[in-house]
Short mmCIF file of C-alpha atoms in Angstrom, two decimals:
data_model
loop_
_atom_site.label_atom_id
_atom_site.label_comp_id
_atom_site.label_asym_id
_atom_site.label_seq_id
_atom_site.Cartn_x
_atom_site.Cartn_y
_atom_site.Cartn_z
CA MET A 179 145.80 141.74 22.24
CA ASN A 180 147.86 143.89 19.85
CA ALA A 181 148.30 142.23 16.38
CA ASP A 182 151.85 143.58 16.31
CA ALA A 183 152.79 142.05 19.62
CA THR A 184 155.66 139.54 19.65
CA ILE A 185 156.44 136.74 21.90
CA ARG A 186 160.01 136.61 23.22
CA ALA A 187 161.79 133.75 24.89
CA VAL A 188 162.98 134.33 28.45
CA ALA A 189 165.85 132.40 29.94
CA ALA A 190 164.70 129.82 32.49
CA VAL A 191 166.39 129.64 35.91
CA LYS A 192 166.77 126.32 37.56
CA ALA A 193 166.29 126.41 41.35
CA GLU A 194 168.70 124.17 43.26
CA THR A 195 167.49 122.30 46.31
CA PRO A 196 169.45 123.64 49.30
CA LEU A 197 171.39 121.11 51.29
CA GLN A 198 169.84 120.30 54.63
CA SER A 199 171.72 120.19 57.90
CA GLY A 200 171.13 117.31 60.31
CA ALA A 201 168.67 119.40 62.33
CA ASP A 202 166.63 120.37 59.22
CA HIS A 203 166.42 116.73 58.04
CA GLY A 204 164.23 115.67 60.95
CA SER A 205 161.90 118.62 60.37
CA SER A 206 161.64 117.83 56.67
CA SER A 207 160.98 114.20 57.35
CA ARG A 208 158.28 115.06 59.80
CA ASN A 209 156.62 117.45 57.33
CA ALA A 210 156.63 114.81 54.64
CA GLU A 211 155.01 112.32 57.12
CA ASP A 212 152.37 114.92 58.04
CA ALA A 213 151.66 115.63 54.29
CA GLU A 214 151.38 111.95 53.60
CA ARG A 215 149.03 111.39 56.55
CA GLN A 216 146.84 114.37 55.55
CA ALA A 217 146.70 113.06 51.95
CA ARG A 218 145.04 109.92 53.23
CA TYR A 219 141.97 111.83 54.24
CA ARG A 220 139.24 113.42 52.16
CA LEU A 221 136.31 115.64 53.02
CA VAL A 222 132.85 114.54 52.06
CA ILE A 223 129.90 117.04 52.37
CA GLU A 224 126.48 115.44 52.40
CA GLN A 225 122.96 116.90 52.51
CA GLY A 226 121.68 116.71 56.08
CA PRO A 227 118.33 115.28 57.18
CA ARG A 228 116.68 118.70 57.21
CA ALA A 229 116.61 121.17 54.35
CA GLY A 230 119.61 123.49 54.33
CA SER A 231 121.60 121.30 56.72
CA PHE A 232 124.87 119.51 55.87
CA VAL A 233 126.94 116.70 57.31
CA TYR A 234 130.76 117.03 56.99
CA LYS A 235 132.75 113.77 57.09
CA THR A 236 136.45 113.19 57.03
CA LEU A 237 137.16 109.82 55.48
CA ASP A 238 140.34 107.71 55.46
CA ARG A 239 140.94 106.93 51.76
CA GLU A 240 142.67 103.65 52.46
CA THR A 241 140.21 102.13 55.01
CA GLY A 242 136.96 103.99 54.19
CA GLU A 243 136.63 104.74 57.92
CA ILE A 244 134.93 107.96 59.03
CA VAL A 245 137.61 109.68 61.07
CA ARG A 246 135.45 112.60 62.05
CA GLN A 247 131.86 113.82 61.44
CA LEU A 248 130.22 117.16 62.12
CA PRO A 249 127.57 117.15 63.43
CA SER A 250 128.02 113.87 65.21
CA GLU A 251 125.60 110.92 64.88
CA GLU A 252 124.31 111.72 68.39
CA VAL A 253 123.35 115.22 67.44
CA LEU A 254 121.73 114.09 64.19
CA LYS A 255 119.58 111.59 66.24
CA LEU A 256 118.59 114.35 68.68
CA ARG A 257 117.51 116.60 65.79
CA GLU A 258 115.21 113.79 64.57
CA ARG A 259 113.22 113.82 67.75
CA ASP A 260 109.94 115.72 67.87
CA ASP A 261 110.74 117.35 71.22
CA TYR A 262 114.11 118.68 69.99
CA GLY A 263 114.60 122.44 70.06
CA VAL A 264 117.53 124.86 69.79
CA GLY A 265 119.45 124.64 73.09
CA ALA A 266 117.70 121.38 74.06
CA VAL A 267 121.00 119.59 74.30
CA ILE A 268 122.09 121.35 77.51
CA ASN A 269 119.94 121.70 80.56
CA THR A 270 120.77 125.12 82.12
CA THR A 271 118.19 124.97 84.93
CA ALA A 272 119.52 124.43 88.46
#
């Protein structure tokens, strides 16, 4: 930074909130509800049962409930079996 540099004040501009028509109000309300619903959830990433694997969980902040998990519990149980192999979930033989 130059030692001779000066800092000058700049006029601030206040942004006005536009008025919403009746049609826009419903959309805005819906967006607010969606944002509030999404704010309830948080993503938790945990180390999986095998090295280099991860379990992604979406939790509800209010209830502590697991809303979604990837991979699912069923897939995690399959991976723990000794006879599990890649592609072993689907039987492609006819």
